CSV table of C-alpha atoms in Angstrom, one decimal:
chain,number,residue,atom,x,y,z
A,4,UNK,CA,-22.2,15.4,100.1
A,5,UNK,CA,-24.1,14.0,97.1
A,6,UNK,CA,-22.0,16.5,94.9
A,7,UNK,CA,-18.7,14.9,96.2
A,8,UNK,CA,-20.2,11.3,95.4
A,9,UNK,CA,-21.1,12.0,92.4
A,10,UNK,CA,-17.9,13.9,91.1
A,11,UNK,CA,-16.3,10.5,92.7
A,12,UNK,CA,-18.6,8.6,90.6
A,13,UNK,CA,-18.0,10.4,87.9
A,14,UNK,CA,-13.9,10.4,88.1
A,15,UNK,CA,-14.3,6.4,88.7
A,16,UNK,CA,-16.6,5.7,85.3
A,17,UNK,CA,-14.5,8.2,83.1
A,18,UNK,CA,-11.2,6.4,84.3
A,19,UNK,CA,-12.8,2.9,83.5
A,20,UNK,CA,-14.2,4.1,80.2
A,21,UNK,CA,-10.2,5.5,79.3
A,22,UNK,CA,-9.1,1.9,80.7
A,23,UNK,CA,-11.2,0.0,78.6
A,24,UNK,CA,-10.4,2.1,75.2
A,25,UNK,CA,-6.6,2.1,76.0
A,26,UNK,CA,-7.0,-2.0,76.5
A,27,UNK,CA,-8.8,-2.3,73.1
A,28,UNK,CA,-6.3,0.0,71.5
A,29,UNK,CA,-3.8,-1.7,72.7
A,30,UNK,CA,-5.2,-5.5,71.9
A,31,UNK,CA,-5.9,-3.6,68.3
A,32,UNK,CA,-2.5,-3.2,67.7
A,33,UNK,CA,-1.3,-6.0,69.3
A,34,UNK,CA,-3.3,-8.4,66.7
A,35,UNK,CA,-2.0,-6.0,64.1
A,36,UNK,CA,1.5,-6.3,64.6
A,37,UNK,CA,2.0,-9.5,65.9
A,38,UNK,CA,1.7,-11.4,62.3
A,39,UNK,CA,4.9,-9.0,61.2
A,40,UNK,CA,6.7,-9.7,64.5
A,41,UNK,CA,6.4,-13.6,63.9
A,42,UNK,CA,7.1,-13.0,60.5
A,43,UNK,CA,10.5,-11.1,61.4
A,44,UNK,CA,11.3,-13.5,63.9
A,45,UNK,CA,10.9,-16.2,61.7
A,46,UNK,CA,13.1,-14.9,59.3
A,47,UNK,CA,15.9,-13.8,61.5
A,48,UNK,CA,15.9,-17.8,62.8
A,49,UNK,CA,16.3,-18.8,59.1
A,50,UNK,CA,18.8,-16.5,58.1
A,51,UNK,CA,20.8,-17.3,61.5
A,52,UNK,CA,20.4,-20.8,60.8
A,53,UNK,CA,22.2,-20.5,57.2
A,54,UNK,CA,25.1,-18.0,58.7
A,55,UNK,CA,26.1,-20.7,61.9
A,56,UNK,CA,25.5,-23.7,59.0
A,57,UNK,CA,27.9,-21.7,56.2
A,58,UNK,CA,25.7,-22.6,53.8
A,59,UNK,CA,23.0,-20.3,51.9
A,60,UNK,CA,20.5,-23.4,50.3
A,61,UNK,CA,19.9,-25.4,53.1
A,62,UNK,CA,16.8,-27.1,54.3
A,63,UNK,CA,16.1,-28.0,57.6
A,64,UNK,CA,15.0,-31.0,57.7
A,65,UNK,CA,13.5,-31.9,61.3
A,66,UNK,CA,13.1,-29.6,64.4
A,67,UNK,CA,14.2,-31.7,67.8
A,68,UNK,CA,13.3,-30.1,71.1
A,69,UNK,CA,15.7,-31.7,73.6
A,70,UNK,CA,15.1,-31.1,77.3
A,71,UNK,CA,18.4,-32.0,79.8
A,72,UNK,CA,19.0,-31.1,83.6
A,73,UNK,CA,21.9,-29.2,84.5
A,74,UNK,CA,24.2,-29.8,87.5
A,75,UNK,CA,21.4,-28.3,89.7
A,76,UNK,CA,18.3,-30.0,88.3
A,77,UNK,CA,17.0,-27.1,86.9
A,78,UNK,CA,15.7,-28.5,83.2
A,79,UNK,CA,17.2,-26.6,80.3
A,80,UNK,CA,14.9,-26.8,76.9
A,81,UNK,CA,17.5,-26.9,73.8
A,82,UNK,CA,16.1,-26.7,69.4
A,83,UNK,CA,17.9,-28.9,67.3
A,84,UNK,CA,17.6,-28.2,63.5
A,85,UNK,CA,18.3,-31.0,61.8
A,86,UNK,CA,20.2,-29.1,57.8
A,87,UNK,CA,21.0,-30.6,54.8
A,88,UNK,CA,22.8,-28.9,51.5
A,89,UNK,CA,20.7,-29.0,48.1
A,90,UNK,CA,22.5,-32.0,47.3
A,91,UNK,CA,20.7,-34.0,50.2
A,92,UNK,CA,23.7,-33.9,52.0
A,93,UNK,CA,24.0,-34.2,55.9
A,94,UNK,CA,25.4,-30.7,56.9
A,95,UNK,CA,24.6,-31.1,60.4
A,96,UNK,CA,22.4,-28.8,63.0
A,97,UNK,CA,22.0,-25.5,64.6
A,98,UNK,CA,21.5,-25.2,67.5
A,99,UNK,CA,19.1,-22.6,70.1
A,100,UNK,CA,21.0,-22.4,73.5
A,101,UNK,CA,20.2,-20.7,76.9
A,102,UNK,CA,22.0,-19.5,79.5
A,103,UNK,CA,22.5,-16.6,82.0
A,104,UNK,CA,25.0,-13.7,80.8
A,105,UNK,CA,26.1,-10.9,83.3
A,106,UNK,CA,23.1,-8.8,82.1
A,107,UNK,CA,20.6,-11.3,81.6
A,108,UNK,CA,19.5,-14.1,79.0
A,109,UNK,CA,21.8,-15.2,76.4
A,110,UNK,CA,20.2,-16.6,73.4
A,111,UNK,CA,22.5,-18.5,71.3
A,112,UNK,CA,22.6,-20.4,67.8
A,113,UNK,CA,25.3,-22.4,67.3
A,114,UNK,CA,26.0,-24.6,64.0
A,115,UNK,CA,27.8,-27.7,63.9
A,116,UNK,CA,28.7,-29.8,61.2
A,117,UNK,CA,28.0,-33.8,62.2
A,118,UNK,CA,31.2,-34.6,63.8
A,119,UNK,CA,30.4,-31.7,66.1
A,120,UNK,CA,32.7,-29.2,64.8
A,121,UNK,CA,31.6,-25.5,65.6
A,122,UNK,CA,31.1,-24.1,61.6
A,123,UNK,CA,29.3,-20.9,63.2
A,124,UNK,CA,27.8,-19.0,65.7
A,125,UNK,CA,25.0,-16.1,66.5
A,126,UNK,CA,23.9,-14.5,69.2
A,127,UNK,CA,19.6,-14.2,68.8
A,128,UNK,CA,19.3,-12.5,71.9
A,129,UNK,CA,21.1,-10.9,75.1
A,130,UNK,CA,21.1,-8.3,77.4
A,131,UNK,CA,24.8,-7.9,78.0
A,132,UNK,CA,26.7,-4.2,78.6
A,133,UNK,CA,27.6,-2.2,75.3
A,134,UNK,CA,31.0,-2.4,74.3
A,135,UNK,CA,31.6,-4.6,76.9
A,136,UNK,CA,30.0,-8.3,76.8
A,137,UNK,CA,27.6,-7.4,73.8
A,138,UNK,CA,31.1,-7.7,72.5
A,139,UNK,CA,30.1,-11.8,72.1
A,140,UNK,CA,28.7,-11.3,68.6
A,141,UNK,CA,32.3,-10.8,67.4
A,142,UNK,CA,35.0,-11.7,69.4
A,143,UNK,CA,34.3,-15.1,69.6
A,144,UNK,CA,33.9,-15.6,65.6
A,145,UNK,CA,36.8,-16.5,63.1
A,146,UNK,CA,38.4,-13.6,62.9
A,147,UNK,CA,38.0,-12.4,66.2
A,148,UNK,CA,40.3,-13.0,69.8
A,149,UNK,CA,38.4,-15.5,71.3
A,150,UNK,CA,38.1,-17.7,68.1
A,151,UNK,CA,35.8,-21.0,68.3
A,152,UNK,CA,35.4,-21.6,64.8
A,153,UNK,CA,36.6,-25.1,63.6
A,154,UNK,CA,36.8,-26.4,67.7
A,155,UNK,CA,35.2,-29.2,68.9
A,156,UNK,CA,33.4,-28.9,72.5
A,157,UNK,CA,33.9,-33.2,73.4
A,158,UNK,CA,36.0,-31.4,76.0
A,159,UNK,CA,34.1,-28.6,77.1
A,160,UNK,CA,35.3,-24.7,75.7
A,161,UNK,CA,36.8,-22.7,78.9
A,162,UNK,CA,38.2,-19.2,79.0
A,163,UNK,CA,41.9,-19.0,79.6
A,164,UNK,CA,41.5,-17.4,82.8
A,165,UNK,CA,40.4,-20.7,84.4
A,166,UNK,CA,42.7,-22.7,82.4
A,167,UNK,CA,41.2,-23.1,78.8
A,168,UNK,CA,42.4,-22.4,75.7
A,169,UNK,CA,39.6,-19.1,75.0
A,170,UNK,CA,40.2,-15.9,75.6
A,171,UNK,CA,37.6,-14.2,77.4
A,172,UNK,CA,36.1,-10.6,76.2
A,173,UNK,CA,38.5,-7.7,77.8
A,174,UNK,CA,37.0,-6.9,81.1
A,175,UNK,CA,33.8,-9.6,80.3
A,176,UNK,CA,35.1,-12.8,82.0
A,177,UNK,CA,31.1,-13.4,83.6
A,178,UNK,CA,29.6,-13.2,79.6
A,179,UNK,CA,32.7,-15.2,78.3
A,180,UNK,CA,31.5,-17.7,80.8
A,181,UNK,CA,28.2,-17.8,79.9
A,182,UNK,CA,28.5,-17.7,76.1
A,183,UNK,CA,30.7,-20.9,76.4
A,184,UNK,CA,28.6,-22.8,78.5
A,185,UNK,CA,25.9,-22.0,75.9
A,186,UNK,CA,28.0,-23.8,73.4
A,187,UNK,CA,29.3,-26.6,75.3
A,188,UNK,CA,25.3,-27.3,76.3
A,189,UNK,CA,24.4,-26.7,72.7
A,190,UNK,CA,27.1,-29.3,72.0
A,191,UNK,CA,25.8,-32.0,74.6
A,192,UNK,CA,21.8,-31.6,73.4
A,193,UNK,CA,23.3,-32.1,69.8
A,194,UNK,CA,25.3,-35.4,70.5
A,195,UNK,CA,23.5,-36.8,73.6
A,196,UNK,CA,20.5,-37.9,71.2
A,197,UNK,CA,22.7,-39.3,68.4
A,198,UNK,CA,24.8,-41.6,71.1
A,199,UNK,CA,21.1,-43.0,72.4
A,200,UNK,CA,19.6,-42.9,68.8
A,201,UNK,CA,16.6,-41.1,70.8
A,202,UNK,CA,15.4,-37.1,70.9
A,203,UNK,CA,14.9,-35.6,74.3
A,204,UNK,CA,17.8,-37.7,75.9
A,205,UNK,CA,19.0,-36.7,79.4
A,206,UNK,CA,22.2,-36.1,80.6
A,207,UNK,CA,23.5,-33.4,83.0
A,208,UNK,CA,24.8,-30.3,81.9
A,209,UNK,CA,26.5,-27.4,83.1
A,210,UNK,CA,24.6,-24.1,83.3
């Protein structure tokens, strides 16, 4: 019996000791990747925000977090970058945007210039199907079907299938929803502030 308990004892103390290295290997690389992580990040943000701004010397020039409600009073936290050109000039923001896609989060940066024209847009994350609704990236840009470039969201973007003027990704209606509501929110947390002269104004929006 005493052989049993300590072969248990035994089993329970080498398991902890393996615990504990794994965990400090673990935090070990953790703190040593983390820094290049950030770094990357950081980077992608900066190199998103020039591509949705069209404009490669730009500096941002203020960093507005804007929260708003949506139709169901669930708060929706929106970044504003504030650009201007080298010249000083007013380009007008980029904006981080939220929303649910078919497959998950969908993480988008839009750009408008400051009468609230779309210039650009990117997707930073999402967890949509391959070759299906990851197909946002693309088919909403310039030169793709669903083209947004140039529009103006004062009157909210809606897929054709529900009588809008965007056409939604082949077989992808749920993500073509999403992505557009991402935009017509990034829209309202870009001008809501600017009609109240404030950051952080509410107003409801869809999600």
């Amino acid at each position: 019996m005493k052989k049993l308990e300590s072969s248990l004892l035994n089993m329970v103390l080498v398991l902890t000791g393996v615990a504990v290295i794994m965990g400090a290997i673990l935090a070990w690389v953790n703190s040593v990747t983390s820094g290049p992580i950030a770094d990357q990040k950081e980077k992608a943000l900066a190199d998103g925000i020039k591509a949705v701004m069209q404009c490669d010397e730009l500096t941002v020039t203020s960093t507005d977090t804007v929260k708003q409600p949506d139709n169901k009073g669930k708060e929706l936290t929106f970044v504003v970058y504030h650009t201007q050109n080298a010249d000083k000039q007013n380009l007008g923001a980029a904006v981080e945007s939220t929303t649910d896609g078919f497959g998950g989060k969908l993480r988008v940066l839009v750009g408008f210039n400051p009468d609230g024209t779309i210039l650009g847009y990117t997707l930073l994350e999402h967890a949509e199907t391959p070759g299906l609704g990851a197909k946002a990236d693309k088919w909403f840009q310039a030169d793709g079907k669903g083209n947004i470039i140039g529009l103006t969201p004062a009157e909210p973007l809606v897929v054709s299938k529900d009588g809008g003027q965007v056409d939604a990704i082949t077989a992808s209606t749920i993500t073509s929803r999403a992505f557009l509501k991402a935009v017509n929110n990034a829209y309202n947390a870009y001008k809501k502030p600017q009609a109240d002269g404030e950051t952080g104004a509410s107003e409801q929006i869809e999600n």
